[in-house]
Coordinates of C-alpha atoms in Angstrom, one line a residue:
M1 CA 89.3 123.8 98.2
E2 CA 88.1 122.5 101.6
L3 CA 88.6 119.4 103.7
T4 CA 85.4 117.7 104.8
E5 CA 84.2 114.1 105.4
K6 CA 83.7 113.3 101.7
F7 CA 86.3 110.6 101.5
E8 CA 85.7 108.1 98.6
K9 CA 87.3 104.7 98.3
D10 CA 88.9 103.9 94.9
Q11 CA 86.6 102.7 92.2
C12 CA 89.1 101.0 89.9
K13 CA 88.5 98.8 86.9
N14 CA 92.1 97.7 86.5
P15 CA 93.9 97.6 89.9
V16 CA 97.6 96.9 89.9
E17 CA 98.8 94.0 92.1
Y18 CA 101.8 94.7 94.2
S19 CA 103.5 93.5 97.4
I20 CA 104.7 95.7 100.2
I21 CA 107.8 93.4 100.3
H22 CA 110.6 94.8 98.1
K23 CA 111.5 92.4 95.3
E24 CA 114.9 93.8 94.8
I25 CA 117.2 94.6 97.7
P26 CA 117.9 97.4 97.9
I27 CA 114.8 98.7 96.3
K28 CA 115.3 100.2 92.8
M29 CA 113.9 103.6 92.1
P30 CA 114.7 106.7 90.1
G31 CA 117.0 109.3 91.6
D32 CA 114.2 111.8 92.2
M33 CA 112.2 109.2 94.1
W34 CA 115.3 108.5 96.3
E35 CA 115.6 112.3 96.9
A36 CA 112.0 112.5 98.0
I37 CA 112.2 109.5 100.3
S38 CA 115.5 110.7 101.8
Y39 CA 113.9 114.1 102.5
L40 CA 110.8 112.5 104.0
L41 CA 113.0 110.3 106.2
W42 CA 115.5 112.9 107.6
Y43 CA 114.7 116.5 106.7
V44 CA 111.0 116.9 107.1
P45 CA 110.2 119.8 109.4
D46 CA 109.2 119.1 113.0
I47 CA 110.1 115.4 113.2
S48 CA 112.4 113.5 115.5
S49 CA 115.6 113.9 113.5
I50 CA 118.7 115.9 114.3
Q51 CA 118.5 117.1 110.6
S52 CA 115.0 118.4 111.0
K53 CA 114.2 122.1 111.3
S54 CA 111.1 123.6 113.0
N55 CA 108.4 125.2 110.9
E56 CA 105.6 127.0 112.5
L57 CA 103.3 126.6 109.5
I58 CA 103.5 122.8 110.1
S59 CA 103.4 122.6 113.9
N60 CA 101.1 125.6 114.9
M61 CA 97.5 124.5 115.3
E62 CA 96.4 128.0 114.1
Y63 CA 97.8 127.3 110.7
D64 CA 96.6 123.6 110.6
Y65 CA 93.8 123.9 108.1
Y66 CA 95.5 126.4 105.8
T67 CA 98.8 124.5 105.6
F68 CA 97.1 121.2 105.0
I69 CA 94.9 122.6 102.2
E70 CA 98.1 124.1 100.6
I71 CA 99.8 120.7 100.8
M72 CA 96.7 119.1 99.2
T73 CA 96.9 121.6 96.4
Y74 CA 100.6 121.0 95.7
M75 CA 100.0 117.2 95.9
D76 CA 97.0 117.4 93.5
L77 CA 94.7 115.8 96.2
K78 CA 91.0 116.4 96.4
D79 CA 88.8 116.4 99.4
E80 CA 87.6 112.9 98.4
D81 CA 91.2 111.6 98.6
C82 CA 91.8 112.5 102.3
L83 CA 90.4 110.9 105.4
F84 CA 91.3 111.7 109.0
T85 CA 89.7 109.2 111.4
D86 CA 90.1 108.0 115.0
K87 CA 90.5 104.4 113.9
I88 CA 91.2 102.7 110.6
D89 CA 89.1 99.6 109.9
E90 CA 91.5 96.7 109.1
K91 CA 89.1 95.6 106.2
L92 CA 89.8 99.0 104.6
A93 CA 93.6 98.5 105.1
D94 CA 93.4 95.1 103.5
E95 CA 91.8 96.6 100.4
Y96 CA 95.0 98.6 99.8
K97 CA 97.6 95.9 100.8
K98 CA 97.6 93.7 97.6
K99 CA 96.4 95.9 94.8
I100 CA 95.8 99.5 94.1
C101 CA 94.4 102.0 91.6
T102 CA 97.4 103.8 90.2
N103 CA 95.4 106.7 88.8
S104 CA 94.6 108.3 92.2
Q105 CA 96.2 109.2 95.4
K106 CA 94.8 108.6 98.9
L107 CA 95.5 109.5 102.5
I108 CA 93.8 107.7 105.3
L109 CA 95.3 108.9 108.6
T110 CA 94.8 108.8 112.3
Q111 CA 95.7 112.0 114.2
S112 CA 97.2 112.2 117.7
D113 CA 95.9 114.7 120.2
G114 CA 97.5 118.1 119.8
E115 CA 99.0 117.1 116.4
T116 CA 98.3 119.1 113.2
K117 CA 97.1 117.3 110.1
T118 CA 100.4 118.0 108.4
E119 CA 102.4 116.7 111.4
S120 CA 100.2 113.5 111.3
L121 CA 100.8 113.1 107.5
L122 CA 104.6 113.5 107.8
R123 CA 104.9 111.3 110.9
H124 CA 103.0 108.4 109.4
I125 CA 105.0 108.6 106.1
R126 CA 108.3 108.8 107.9
N127 CA 107.4 105.8 110.1
A128 CA 106.4 103.7 107.1
I129 CA 109.6 104.5 105.4
A130 CA 111.7 103.9 108.5
H131 CA 110.1 100.5 109.1
G132 CA 110.2 99.5 105.4
S133 CA 106.4 99.3 105.2
F134 CA 106.2 100.9 101.8
N135 CA 106.8 100.2 98.2
I136 CA 106.9 102.0 94.9
V137 CA 104.2 101.2 92.3
E138 CA 104.7 103.2 89.1
D139 CA 105.0 106.8 90.3
L140 CA 103.3 106.2 93.6
M141 CA 104.6 105.5 97.1
V142 CA 102.2 103.1 98.9
G143 CA 102.7 102.7 102.6
F144 CA 101.3 101.7 105.9
D145 CA 102.0 102.9 109.4
E146 CA 101.2 100.2 111.9
K147 CA 101.3 100.2 115.7
I148 CA 102.2 97.0 117.6
V149 CA 99.4 96.2 120.0
G150 CA 100.4 92.8 121.1
K151 CA 102.4 89.7 120.2
D152 CA 102.1 89.3 116.5
L153 CA 99.3 91.9 116.5
S154 CA 99.2 95.4 115.0
K155 CA 96.7 98.0 114.0
T156 CA 96.9 100.2 111.0
T157 CA 97.3 103.9 111.9
A158 CA 97.8 105.2 108.3
I159 CA 97.5 104.2 104.7
F160 CA 98.9 106.4 102.0
K161 CA 99.2 106.2 98.3
I162 CA 100.9 109.4 97.1
K163 CA 103.3 110.9 94.5
P164 CA 106.1 111.8 96.9
K165 CA 107.6 114.3 94.5
N166 CA 104.5 116.4 94.8
L167 CA 104.7 116.3 98.6
L168 CA 108.4 117.2 98.4
N169 CA 107.5 120.3 96.3
A170 CA 104.9 121.2 98.8
L171 CA 107.3 121.0 101.8
K172 CA 110.0 123.0 100.0
N173 CA 107.4 125.7 99.4
A174 CA 106.1 125.7 103.0
K175 CA 108.9 128.0 104.3

């Protein structure tokens, strides 16, 4: 597997409508989904959490490509499912904000200078969870990381539609 610029948007005949706003408070989800979200929020390697441990495979630029490809493999992601970009077009973000294809996963991420792809992925997911900008649709976690750029203005820095249990398995094996 390789990571190129072959990203493809969803081509879905029957998208599922959803809202990022949780209908039930607190959000209801299976125990294994809670476990995945808890891990992503507090225990992911190399994040700003006292509970987080360092992991050179995630933070060292020399391992960046290899580690991310391994995570893609565990997550059952293809090259066409992943996009790293300098800026996310808000029209693209809008396409994912009200309805999604539930038969595929997608990662659309911006990456900071000096940050590995895996660090970028984990930071964006953690931010979305911490700010409540996610929801569960079937077995997928759909989320958005947004940066405030002015009064009542934000820009999307990440869109993800993933099976968090697959990511959790990948992280537990990246030791």
